[in-house]
């Protein structure tokens, strides 16, 4: 179970012995908040927020800023306001503020009421250090917080990337930048040092074909592999049943109807008895056959053979084509309306979209019959 870092949630899961993992995006947010806890940073961010607010509440300053941007050749971007619950918005606010620093200083400095909001060179240096430290982490918060895809196997590789590249201090970094990087990395190392969580992350990386054992401690590779094998062996084996359960009502009904001559034989008039009769030797299409499944499907289903009528095979082959081509009737109709400038689907000056689809389906059926049937006759 994935949760935030709330102590009540963590305690509840621990008391119930449920496997759990804290959201990486939330952990990264807390790590960055911890990394920027510094009086100098607090003052610089406060100056930045007040300057941004001055433009947010004054249309005149925004007008003057547009003029200065055009004069200085700066991008015509508006300043960004921070959202307290999203650290990324703070980084974007700082980055945009630094981009428009010359325009901001000129506009604020030209008004004596806002002149005190002009940032000092020390404030700008601090903002530069913050931006350089946390900007490379911007994309990871959203990428590893997705709900529609699995991202747990990414955590080990991402932590390795942080430690060896993105949060690795460089020679040209300012001291404050190095301090921020170090505090963020130490926080993440501490939070992911739990042996239980580390084992869960190792298992996740192992089953991901992109990573396997690349980011697992060499001393732990063999124990992790043994545990993975043990868990796979403990899974229940699929039932080896050669007769599959029918997936739907239509398929079940086709089995019943195919056993009655009334549904599979042509109607003939008997002159002797003076009545219609339906008695024939069913075509091969309506004779039950055993089909051996390919090894790939056998490994998934556990079945070695299936009992099907040949016409069911044809239905399976034709239904995907019909389901794909059918919806395109609307697209064809829209295209013909625009091409022939008509408000109706059927035009005297252009082809009928419905007939185009019908002809394609008829062509596909005829092709199916000629390829797989000895005689293209329907009963």
mmCIF file of C-alpha atoms in Angstrom:
data_model
loop_
_atom_site.group_PDB
_atom_site.id
_atom_site.type_symbol
_atom_site.label_atom_id
_atom_site.label_comp_id
_atom_site.label_asym_id
_atom_site.label_seq_id
_atom_site.Cartn_x
_atom_site.Cartn_y
_atom_site.Cartn_z
ATOM 1 C CA UNK A 1 0.000 0.000 0.000
ATOM 2 C CA UNK A 2 1.294 3.442 -0.927
ATOM 3 C CA UNK A 3 0.650 6.301 1.504
ATOM 4 C CA UNK A 4 1.929 9.730 2.381
ATOM 5 C CA UNK A 5 4.353 10.208 5.263
ATOM 6 C CA UNK A 6 1.668 10.773 7.905
ATOM 7 C CA UNK A 7 2.590 9.131 11.213
ATOM 8 C CA UNK A 8 -0.949 7.834 11.783
ATOM 9 C CA UNK A 9 -1.000 6.069 8.398
ATOM 10 C CA UNK A 10 2.435 4.538 8.952
ATOM 11 C CA UNK A 11 1.493 3.297 12.435
ATOM 12 C CA UNK A 12 -1.801 1.782 11.240
ATOM 13 C CA UNK A 13 -0.069 -0.180 8.480
ATOM 14 C CA UNK A 14 2.711 -1.268 10.817
ATOM 15 C CA UNK A 15 0.245 -2.507 13.460
ATOM 16 C CA UNK A 16 -1.558 -4.579 10.814
ATOM 17 C CA UNK A 17 1.722 -5.858 9.315
ATOM 18 C CA UNK A 18 0.701 -4.707 5.832
ATOM 19 C CA UNK A 19 3.464 -4.146 3.264
ATOM 20 C CA UNK A 20 3.609 -0.444 2.540
ATOM 21 C CA UNK A 21 5.737 2.222 0.938
ATOM 22 C CA UNK A 22 5.578 5.989 1.225
ATOM 23 C CA UNK A 23 4.952 8.016 -1.927
ATOM 24 C CA UNK A 24 8.289 8.995 -3.465
ATOM 25 C CA UNK A 25 6.931 12.345 -4.625
ATOM 26 C CA UNK A 26 5.902 13.197 -1.066
ATOM 27 C CA UNK A 27 9.239 11.996 0.285
ATOM 28 C CA UNK A 28 11.106 14.123 -2.243
ATOM 29 C CA UNK A 29 8.964 17.129 -1.297
ATOM 30 C CA UNK A 30 9.863 16.668 2.380
ATOM 31 C CA UNK A 31 13.538 16.153 1.515
ATOM 32 C CA UNK A 32 13.699 19.437 -0.399
ATOM 33 C CA UNK A 33 11.816 21.293 2.337
ATOM 34 C CA UNK A 34 14.372 19.948 4.800
ATOM 35 C CA UNK A 35 17.240 20.889 2.482
ATOM 36 C CA UNK A 36 16.272 24.560 2.252
ATOM 37 C CA UNK A 37 15.880 25.137 5.989
ATOM 38 C CA UNK A 38 18.354 27.975 6.402
ATOM 39 C CA UNK A 39 17.913 31.600 7.590
ATOM 40 C CA UNK A 40 19.529 32.980 4.426
ATOM 41 C CA UNK A 41 17.212 30.940 2.245
ATOM 42 C CA UNK A 42 14.176 31.957 4.275
ATOM 43 C CA UNK A 43 14.996 35.650 3.844
ATOM 44 C CA UNK A 44 15.706 35.377 0.104
ATOM 45 C CA UNK A 45 12.494 33.456 -0.582
ATOM 46 C CA UNK A 46 10.548 35.972 1.496
ATOM 47 C CA UNK A 47 11.941 38.852 -0.588
ATOM 48 C CA UNK A 48 11.085 36.978 -3.783
ATOM 49 C CA UNK A 49 7.486 36.286 -2.672
ATOM 50 C CA UNK A 50 6.890 39.913 -1.664
ATOM 51 C CA UNK A 51 8.216 41.174 -4.986
ATOM 52 C CA UNK A 52 6.006 38.736 -6.911
ATOM 53 C CA UNK A 53 2.989 39.791 -4.819
ATOM 54 C CA UNK A 54 3.631 43.435 -5.678
ATOM 55 C CA UNK A 55 3.113 42.614 -9.357
ATOM 56 C CA UNK A 56 0.154 40.314 -8.671
ATOM 57 C CA UNK A 57 -1.822 43.118 -6.992
ATOM 58 C CA UNK A 58 -0.911 45.964 -9.359
ATOM 59 C CA UNK A 59 -1.959 46.089 -12.992
ATOM 60 C CA UNK A 60 0.174 49.198 -13.445
ATOM 61 C CA UNK A 61 3.335 47.337 -12.447
ATOM 62 C CA UNK A 62 2.454 44.507 -14.822
ATOM 63 C CA UNK A 63 1.961 47.074 -17.587
ATOM 64 C CA UNK A 64 5.287 48.747 -16.807
ATOM 65 C CA UNK A 65 6.991 45.362 -16.701
ATOM 66 C CA UNK A 66 5.708 44.494 -20.194
ATOM 67 C CA UNK A 67 7.225 47.715 -21.502
ATOM 68 C CA UNK A 68 10.563 47.044 -19.785
ATOM 69 C CA UNK A 69 10.602 43.464 -21.098
ATOM 70 C CA UNK A 70 10.201 44.733 -24.648
ATOM 71 C CA UNK A 71 12.909 47.331 -24.098
ATOM 72 C CA UNK A 72 15.409 44.841 -22.624
ATOM 73 C CA UNK A 73 14.528 42.019 -25.019
ATOM 74 C CA UNK A 74 13.372 39.691 -22.228
ATOM 75 C CA UNK A 75 10.736 36.969 -22.692
ATOM 76 C CA UNK A 76 7.230 38.331 -22.131
ATOM 77 C CA UNK A 77 6.528 36.022 -19.194
ATOM 78 C CA UNK A 78 4.478 36.781 -16.106
ATOM 79 C CA UNK A 79 5.879 36.099 -12.643
ATOM 80 C CA UNK A 80 4.763 32.869 -10.954
ATOM 81 C CA UNK A 81 3.215 32.636 -7.490
ATOM 82 C CA UNK A 82 4.272 29.864 -5.116
ATOM 83 C CA UNK A 83 1.893 27.139 -3.900
ATOM 84 C CA UNK A 84 2.900 26.021 -0.370
ATOM 85 C CA UNK A 85 1.967 22.362 -0.950
ATOM 86 C CA UNK A 86 4.030 21.994 -4.143
ATOM 87 C CA UNK A 87 7.758 22.571 -3.854
ATOM 88 C CA UNK A 88 7.997 22.633 -7.639
ATOM 89 C CA UNK A 89 5.965 25.839 -7.759
ATOM 90 C CA UNK A 90 8.561 27.506 -5.520
ATOM 91 C CA UNK A 91 11.352 26.439 -7.850
ATOM 92 C CA UNK A 92 9.428 27.774 -10.861
ATOM 93 C CA UNK A 93 8.773 31.038 -9.015
ATOM 94 C CA UNK A 94 12.484 31.445 -8.284
ATOM 95 C CA UNK A 95 13.511 30.501 -11.826
ATOM 96 C CA UNK A 96 11.068 32.977 -13.392
ATOM 97 C CA UNK A 97 12.119 35.680 -10.910
ATOM 98 C CA UNK A 98 15.772 35.230 -11.878
ATOM 99 C CA UNK A 99 14.844 35.292 -15.564
ATOM 100 C CA UNK A 100 13.031 38.629 -15.152
ATOM 101 C CA UNK A 101 15.377 40.037 -12.496
ATOM 102 C CA UNK A 102 16.448 43.097 -14.532
ATOM 103 C CA UNK A 103 12.877 44.041 -15.374
ATOM 104 C CA UNK A 104 11.724 43.476 -11.774
ATOM 105 C CA UNK A 105 14.516 45.633 -10.348
ATOM 106 C CA UNK A 106 13.811 48.482 -12.783
ATOM 107 C CA UNK A 107 10.038 48.516 -12.203
ATOM 108 C CA UNK A 108 10.246 48.232 -8.414
ATOM 109 C CA UNK A 109 13.109 50.726 -8.205
ATOM 110 C CA UNK A 110 11.198 53.350 -10.184
ATOM 111 C CA UNK A 111 8.480 53.561 -7.511
ATOM 112 C CA UNK A 112 9.502 54.868 -4.093
ATOM 113 C CA UNK A 113 6.671 52.884 -2.474
ATOM 114 C CA UNK A 114 8.083 49.580 -3.707
ATOM 115 C CA UNK A 115 11.775 50.426 -3.769
ATOM 116 C CA UNK A 116 12.344 48.505 -0.528
ATOM 117 C CA UNK A 117 11.289 45.283 -2.329
ATOM 118 C CA UNK A 118 14.274 45.352 -4.687
ATOM 119 C CA UNK A 119 16.383 42.245 -3.896
ATOM 120 C CA UNK A 120 20.030 42.672 -2.901
ATOM 121 C CA UNK A 121 22.851 40.895 -4.686
ATOM 122 C CA UNK A 122 23.128 38.541 -1.684
ATOM 123 C CA UNK A 123 19.469 37.564 -2.108
ATOM 124 C CA UNK A 124 20.008 36.906 -5.801
ATOM 125 C CA UNK A 125 23.048 34.718 -5.067
ATOM 126 C CA UNK A 126 20.998 32.655 -2.610
ATOM 127 C CA UNK A 127 18.175 32.252 -5.132
ATOM 128 C CA UNK A 128 20.685 31.160 -7.777
ATOM 129 C CA UNK A 129 22.075 28.531 -5.402
ATOM 130 C CA UNK A 130 18.601 27.197 -4.578
ATOM 131 C CA UNK A 131 17.579 26.996 -8.217
ATOM 132 C CA UNK A 132 20.741 25.183 -9.264
ATOM 133 C CA UNK A 133 20.362 22.605 -6.490
ATOM 134 C CA UNK A 134 16.689 21.677 -6.908
ATOM 135 C CA UNK A 135 15.885 22.363 -10.573
ATOM 136 C CA UNK A 136 17.203 18.953 -11.795
ATOM 137 C CA UNK A 137 14.750 17.247 -9.396
ATOM 138 C CA UNK A 138 11.690 18.987 -10.810
ATOM 139 C CA UNK A 139 10.599 16.217 -13.182
ATOM 140 C CA UNK A 140 10.886 13.363 -10.674
ATOM 141 C CA UNK A 141 8.062 14.454 -8.374
ATOM 142 C CA UNK A 142 5.298 13.998 -10.946
ATOM 143 C CA UNK A 143 6.943 11.121 -12.817
ATOM 144 C CA UNK A 144 7.195 8.941 -9.699
ATOM 145 C CA UNK A 145 3.807 9.920 -8.261
ATOM 146 C CA UNK A 146 1.639 8.492 -11.041
ATOM 147 C CA UNK A 147 -1.496 6.506 -10.197
ATOM 148 C CA UNK A 148 -2.068 4.862 -13.589
ATOM 149 C CA UNK A 149 1.283 3.066 -13.884
ATOM 150 C CA UNK A 150 3.743 1.212 -11.652
ATOM 151 C CA UNK A 151 6.733 3.279 -10.564
ATOM 152 C CA UNK A 152 8.090 1.433 -7.514
ATOM 153 C CA UNK A 153 10.862 -0.224 -9.550
ATOM 154 C CA UNK A 154 12.187 3.235 -10.486
ATOM 155 C CA UNK A 155 13.035 4.246 -6.923
ATOM 156 C CA UNK A 156 16.362 2.412 -6.646
ATOM 157 C CA UNK A 157 17.638 3.681 -10.033
ATOM 158 C CA UNK A 158 16.495 7.225 -9.238
ATOM 159 C CA UNK A 159 18.218 7.222 -5.847
ATOM 160 C CA UNK A 160 21.374 5.984 -7.567
ATOM 161 C CA UNK A 161 21.059 8.779 -10.145
ATOM 162 C CA UNK A 162 20.640 11.360 -7.375
ATOM 163 C CA UNK A 163 23.658 10.102 -5.459
ATOM 164 C CA UNK A 164 26.029 9.781 -8.413
ATOM 165 C CA UNK A 165 24.946 12.702 -10.595
ATOM 166 C CA UNK A 166 22.149 15.142 -9.821
ATOM 167 C CA UNK A 167 22.917 15.664 -6.124
ATOM 168 C CA UNK A 168 26.650 15.099 -6.412
ATOM 169 C CA UNK A 169 28.450 18.360 -5.443
ATOM 170 C CA UNK A 170 30.464 19.894 -8.273
ATOM 171 C CA UNK A 171 33.565 22.061 -8.109
ATOM 172 C CA UNK A 172 31.835 25.140 -9.522
ATOM 173 C CA UNK A 173 28.900 24.865 -7.095
ATOM 174 C CA UNK A 174 28.527 27.513 -4.418
ATOM 175 C CA UNK A 175 28.823 26.364 -0.815
ATOM 176 C CA UNK A 176 25.107 26.857 -0.268
ATOM 177 C CA UNK A 177 24.302 24.699 -3.304
ATOM 178 C CA UNK A 178 26.531 21.921 -1.960
ATOM 179 C CA UNK A 179 24.869 22.190 1.448
ATOM 180 C CA UNK A 180 21.366 21.899 -0.027
ATOM 181 C CA UNK A 181 22.319 18.886 -2.149
ATOM 182 C CA UNK A 182 23.938 17.151 0.812
ATOM 183 C CA UNK A 183 20.950 17.679 3.129
ATOM 184 C CA UNK A 184 18.493 16.387 0.514
ATOM 185 C CA UNK A 185 20.547 13.251 -0.155
ATOM 186 C CA UNK A 186 21.058 12.498 3.544
ATOM 187 C CA UNK A 187 17.324 12.800 4.171
ATOM 188 C CA UNK A 188 16.493 10.358 1.363
ATOM 189 C CA UNK A 189 19.204 7.910 2.473
ATOM 190 C CA UNK A 190 17.812 7.955 5.999
ATOM 191 C CA UNK A 191 14.211 7.382 4.897
ATOM 192 C CA UNK A 192 15.121 4.493 2.593
ATOM 193 C CA UNK A 193 17.533 2.783 5.009
ATOM 194 C CA UNK A 194 14.823 0.556 6.520
ATOM 195 C CA UNK A 195 15.782 -3.092 5.692
ATOM 196 C CA UNK A 196 12.157 -4.083 5.032
ATOM 197 C CA UNK A 197 11.615 -1.223 2.592
ATOM 198 C CA UNK A 198 15.010 -1.838 0.997
ATOM 199 C CA UNK A 199 14.131 -5.494 0.390
ATOM 200 C CA UNK A 200 10.831 -4.487 -1.201
ATOM 201 C CA UNK A 201 12.631 -2.081 -3.538
ATOM 202 C CA UNK A 202 15.200 -4.760 -4.425
ATOM 203 C CA UNK A 203 12.433 -7.198 -5.374
ATOM 204 C CA UNK A 204 10.728 -4.534 -7.487
ATOM 205 C CA UNK A 205 13.945 -3.771 -9.369
ATOM 206 C CA UNK A 206 14.662 -7.470 -9.891
ATOM 207 C CA UNK A 207 11.366 -8.172 -11.671
ATOM 208 C CA UNK A 208 11.726 -5.104 -13.903
ATOM 209 C CA UNK A 209 13.547 -6.311 -17.068
ATOM 210 C CA UNK A 210 15.120 -2.867 -17.539
ATOM 211 C CA UNK A 211 16.991 -2.936 -14.223
ATOM 212 C CA UNK A 212 17.219 -6.506 -12.877
ATOM 213 C CA UNK A 213 20.184 -6.588 -10.456
ATOM 214 C CA UNK A 214 21.937 -3.441 -11.713
ATOM 215 C CA UNK A 215 21.024 -1.317 -8.677
ATOM 216 C CA UNK A 216 20.978 -4.059 -6.024
ATOM 217 C CA UNK A 217 23.823 -4.385 -3.523
ATOM 218 C CA UNK A 218 26.044 -7.247 -4.833
ATOM 219 C CA UNK A 219 25.965 -8.898 -1.399
ATOM 220 C CA UNK A 220 22.158 -9.046 -1.535
ATOM 221 C CA UNK A 221 21.683 -10.304 -5.095
ATOM 222 C CA UNK A 222 21.592 -14.032 -4.272
ATOM 223 C CA UNK A 223 19.208 -13.707 -1.275
ATOM 224 C CA UNK A 224 16.876 -11.538 -3.355
ATOM 225 C CA UNK A 225 16.898 -14.064 -6.213
ATOM 226 C CA UNK A 226 16.175 -16.941 -3.806
ATOM 227 C CA UNK A 227 13.264 -15.061 -2.293
ATOM 228 C CA UNK A 228 11.859 -14.270 -5.740
ATOM 229 C CA UNK A 229 12.050 -17.954 -6.731
ATOM 230 C CA UNK A 230 10.426 -19.020 -3.461
ATOM 231 C CA UNK A 231 7.542 -16.596 -3.944
ATOM 232 C CA UNK A 232 6.991 -17.746 -7.525
ATOM 233 C CA UNK A 233 7.021 -21.407 -6.472
ATOM 234 C CA UNK A 234 4.447 -20.689 -3.774
ATOM 235 C CA UNK A 235 1.959 -19.311 -6.305
ATOM 236 C CA UNK A 236 -0.896 -21.741 -7.142
ATOM 237 C CA UNK A 237 -0.410 -23.522 -10.464
ATOM 238 C CA UNK A 238 -3.088 -22.936 -13.134
ATOM 239 C CA UNK A 239 -5.601 -25.760 -13.559
ATOM 240 C CA UNK A 240 -4.679 -28.020 -16.485
ATOM 241 C CA UNK A 241 -8.127 -28.325 -18.016
ATOM 242 C CA UNK A 242 -8.321 -29.076 -21.727
ATOM 243 C CA UNK A 243 -11.928 -27.877 -21.980
ATOM 244 C CA UNK A 244 -12.064 -24.135 -21.331
ATOM 245 C CA UNK A 245 -15.021 -22.376 -19.809
ATOM 246 C CA UNK A 246 -16.889 -20.429 -22.425
ATOM 247 C CA UNK A 247 -16.299 -16.684 -22.134
ATOM 248 C CA UNK A 248 -19.744 -15.399 -23.013
ATOM 249 C CA UNK A 249 -23.403 -16.091 -23.709
ATOM 250 C CA UNK A 250 -23.007 -15.832 -27.490
ATOM 251 C CA UNK A 251 -20.295 -18.500 -27.562
ATOM 252 C CA UNK A 252 -22.288 -20.801 -25.275
ATOM 253 C CA UNK A 253 -25.382 -20.375 -27.435
ATOM 254 C CA UNK A 254 -23.405 -21.200 -30.587
ATOM 255 C CA UNK A 255 -22.434 -24.560 -29.081
ATOM 256 C CA UNK A 256 -26.103 -25.393 -28.416
ATOM 257 C CA UNK A 257 -27.434 -24.208 -31.779
ATOM 258 C CA UNK A 258 -24.746 -26.039 -33.775
ATOM 259 C CA UNK A 259 -26.010 -29.365 -32.453
ATOM 260 C CA UNK A 260 -29.441 -28.894 -34.057
ATOM 261 C CA UNK A 261 -29.950 -29.647 -37.750
ATOM 262 C CA UNK A 262 -32.617 -26.964 -37.794
ATOM 263 C CA UNK A 263 -29.906 -24.301 -37.547
ATOM 264 C CA UNK A 264 -27.165 -25.809 -39.740
ATOM 265 C CA UNK A 265 -28.994 -27.514 -42.618
ATOM 266 C CA UNK A 266 -30.603 -25.840 -45.647
ATOM 267 C CA UNK A 267 -34.379 -26.030 -46.050
ATOM 268 C CA UNK A 268 -35.466 -28.429 -48.836
ATOM 269 C CA UNK A 269 -38.918 -29.314 -50.119
ATOM 270 C CA UNK A 270 -39.681 -33.053 -50.222
ATOM 271 C CA UNK A 271 -42.121 -33.849 -53.027
ATOM 272 C CA UNK A 272 -42.898 -37.295 -51.619
ATOM 273 C CA UNK A 273 -43.960 -36.055 -48.227
ATOM 274 C CA UNK A 274 -45.124 -32.709 -49.605
ATOM 275 C CA UNK A 275 -43.399 -30.764 -46.878
ATOM 276 C CA UNK A 276 -40.177 -28.964 -46.071
ATOM 277 C CA UNK A 277 -37.437 -30.899 -44.362
ATOM 278 C CA UNK A 278 -34.040 -30.122 -42.829
ATOM 279 C CA UNK A 279 -31.828 -33.184 -42.794
ATOM 280 C CA UNK A 280 -28.235 -33.157 -43.986
ATOM 281 C CA UNK A 281 -24.670 -33.977 -43.145
ATOM 282 C CA UNK A 282 -23.393 -30.758 -41.535
ATOM 283 C CA UNK A 283 -20.625 -28.957 -43.335
ATOM 284 C CA UNK A 284 -17.174 -28.953 -41.812
ATOM 285 C CA UNK A 285 -17.911 -25.464 -40.507
ATOM 286 C CA UNK A 286 -20.421 -26.999 -38.076
ATOM 287 C CA UNK A 287 -18.447 -30.067 -37.018
ATOM 288 C CA UNK A 288 -16.742 -29.820 -33.625
ATOM 289 C CA UNK A 289 -12.954 -29.969 -33.876
ATOM 290 C CA UNK A 290 -10.063 -30.263 -31.423
ATOM 291 C CA UNK A 291 -7.439 -27.548 -31.814
ATOM 292 C CA UNK A 292 -4.030 -27.723 -30.132
ATOM 293 C CA UNK A 293 -3.004 -24.446 -28.532
ATOM 294 C CA UNK A 294 0.427 -22.944 -29.240
ATOM 295 C CA UNK A 295 2.933 -23.339 -26.448
ATOM 296 C CA UNK A 296 2.779 -19.602 -25.709
ATOM 297 C CA UNK A 297 -0.969 -19.690 -25.056
ATOM 298 C CA UNK A 298 -0.699 -23.021 -23.260
ATOM 299 C CA UNK A 299 1.691 -21.515 -20.720
ATOM 300 C CA UNK A 300 -0.809 -18.745 -19.961
ATOM 301 C CA UNK A 301 -4.093 -20.694 -19.978
ATOM 302 C CA UNK A 302 -2.975 -24.118 -18.801
ATOM 303 C CA UNK A 303 -4.994 -25.760 -21.613
ATOM 304 C CA UNK A 304 -3.495 -28.103 -24.176
ATOM 305 C CA UNK A 305 -6.470 -28.265 -26.564
ATOM 306 C CA UNK A 306 -9.747 -26.446 -27.131
ATOM 307 C CA UNK A 307 -13.009 -27.713 -28.633
ATOM 308 C CA UNK A 308 -14.331 -25.255 -31.198
ATOM 309 C CA UNK A 309 -16.443 -25.217 -34.327
ATOM 310 C CA UNK A 310 -14.625 -23.891 -37.406
ATOM 311 C CA UNK A 311 -17.222 -21.161 -37.857
ATOM 312 C CA UNK A 312 -16.263 -19.871 -34.395
ATOM 313 C CA UNK A 313 -12.691 -19.493 -35.620
ATOM 314 C CA UNK A 314 -13.992 -17.473 -38.582
ATOM 315 C CA UNK A 315 -16.049 -15.319 -36.209
ATOM 316 C CA UNK A 316 -12.974 -14.626 -34.112
ATOM 317 C CA UNK A 317 -11.057 -13.630 -37.256
ATOM 318 C CA UNK A 318 -13.835 -11.411 -38.632
ATOM 319 C CA UNK A 319 -15.029 -9.700 -35.449
ATOM 320 C CA UNK A 320 -11.817 -7.693 -34.812
ATOM 321 C CA UNK A 321 -11.893 -6.419 -38.397
ATOM 322 C CA UNK A 322 -15.548 -5.404 -38.061
ATOM 323 C CA UNK A 323 -15.022 -3.778 -34.655
ATOM 324 C CA UNK A 324 -12.080 -1.783 -36.026
ATOM 325 C CA UNK A 325 -13.672 -0.728 -39.314
ATOM 326 C CA UNK A 326 -17.177 -0.067 -37.979
ATOM 327 C CA UNK A 327 -16.370 3.078 -35.962
ATOM 328 C CA UNK A 328 -14.600 4.579 -38.977
ATOM 329 C CA UNK A 329 -17.974 5.109 -40.647
ATOM 330 C CA UNK A 330 -18.387 8.272 -38.606
ATOM 331 C CA UNK A 331 -14.943 9.515 -39.600
ATOM 332 C CA UNK A 332 -15.627 8.790 -43.265
ATOM 333 C CA UNK A 333 -18.958 10.596 -43.041
ATOM 334 C CA UNK A 334 -17.339 13.670 -41.479
ATOM 335 C CA UNK A 335 -14.647 13.695 -44.144
ATOM 336 C CA UNK A 336 -17.155 13.388 -46.986
ATOM 337 C CA UNK A 337 -19.276 16.186 -45.529
ATOM 338 C CA UNK A 338 -16.308 18.525 -45.587
ATOM 339 C CA UNK A 339 -14.980 17.333 -48.950
ATOM 340 C CA UNK A 340 -18.312 17.618 -50.797
ATOM 341 C CA UNK A 341 -19.696 20.493 -48.688
ATOM 342 C CA UNK A 342 -22.908 18.720 -47.823
ATOM 343 C CA UNK A 343 -24.846 18.623 -44.569
ATOM 344 C CA UNK A 344 -26.038 15.047 -44.966
ATOM 345 C CA UNK A 345 -24.159 11.759 -44.835
ATOM 346 C CA UNK A 346 -25.379 10.680 -48.292
ATOM 347 C CA UNK A 347 -24.553 13.028 -51.118
ATOM 348 C CA UNK A 348 -25.483 12.905 -54.772
ATOM 349 C CA UNK A 349 -22.023 14.221 -55.606
ATOM 350 C CA UNK A 350 -20.005 11.831 -53.457
ATOM 351 C CA UNK A 351 -19.909 8.245 -52.238
ATOM 352 C CA UNK A 352 -22.025 6.949 -49.369
ATOM 353 C CA UNK A 353 -19.841 6.414 -46.262
ATOM 354 C CA UNK A 354 -22.051 3.593 -44.982
ATOM 355 C CA UNK A 355 -21.769 1.706 -48.261
ATOM 356 C CA UNK A 356 -17.988 2.085 -48.208
ATOM 357 C CA UNK A 357 -17.850 0.349 -44.823
ATOM 358 C CA UNK A 358 -20.299 -2.338 -45.968
ATOM 359 C CA UNK A 359 -18.247 -3.030 -49.078
ATOM 360 C CA UNK A 360 -15.048 -3.347 -47.040
ATOM 361 C CA UNK A 361 -16.719 -5.798 -44.654
ATOM 362 C CA UNK A 362 -18.201 -7.797 -47.539
ATOM 363 C CA UNK A 363 -14.792 -7.935 -49.216
ATOM 364 C CA UNK A 364 -13.220 -9.205 -45.991
ATOM 365 C CA UNK A 365 -15.883 -11.918 -45.571
ATOM 366 C CA UNK A 366 -15.526 -13.028 -49.191
ATOM 367 C CA UNK A 367 -11.764 -13.185 -48.758
ATOM 368 C CA UNK A 368 -12.177 -15.284 -45.620
ATOM 369 C CA UNK A 369 -14.483 -17.738 -47.387
ATOM 370 C CA UNK A 370 -12.248 -18.157 -50.443
ATOM 371 C CA UNK A 371 -9.141 -18.749 -48.375
ATOM 372 C CA UNK A 372 -10.476 -21.138 -45.742
ATOM 373 C CA UNK A 373 -13.495 -22.818 -47.382
ATOM 374 C CA UNK A 374 -13.444 -25.269 -50.256
ATOM 375 C CA UNK A 375 -16.706 -23.885 -51.536
ATOM 376 C CA UNK A 376 -17.759 -20.251 -51.025
ATOM 377 C CA UNK A 377 -21.393 -21.145 -50.374
ATOM 378 C CA UNK A 378 -23.313 -20.254 -47.249
ATOM 379 C CA UNK A 379 -26.020 -22.475 -45.792
#
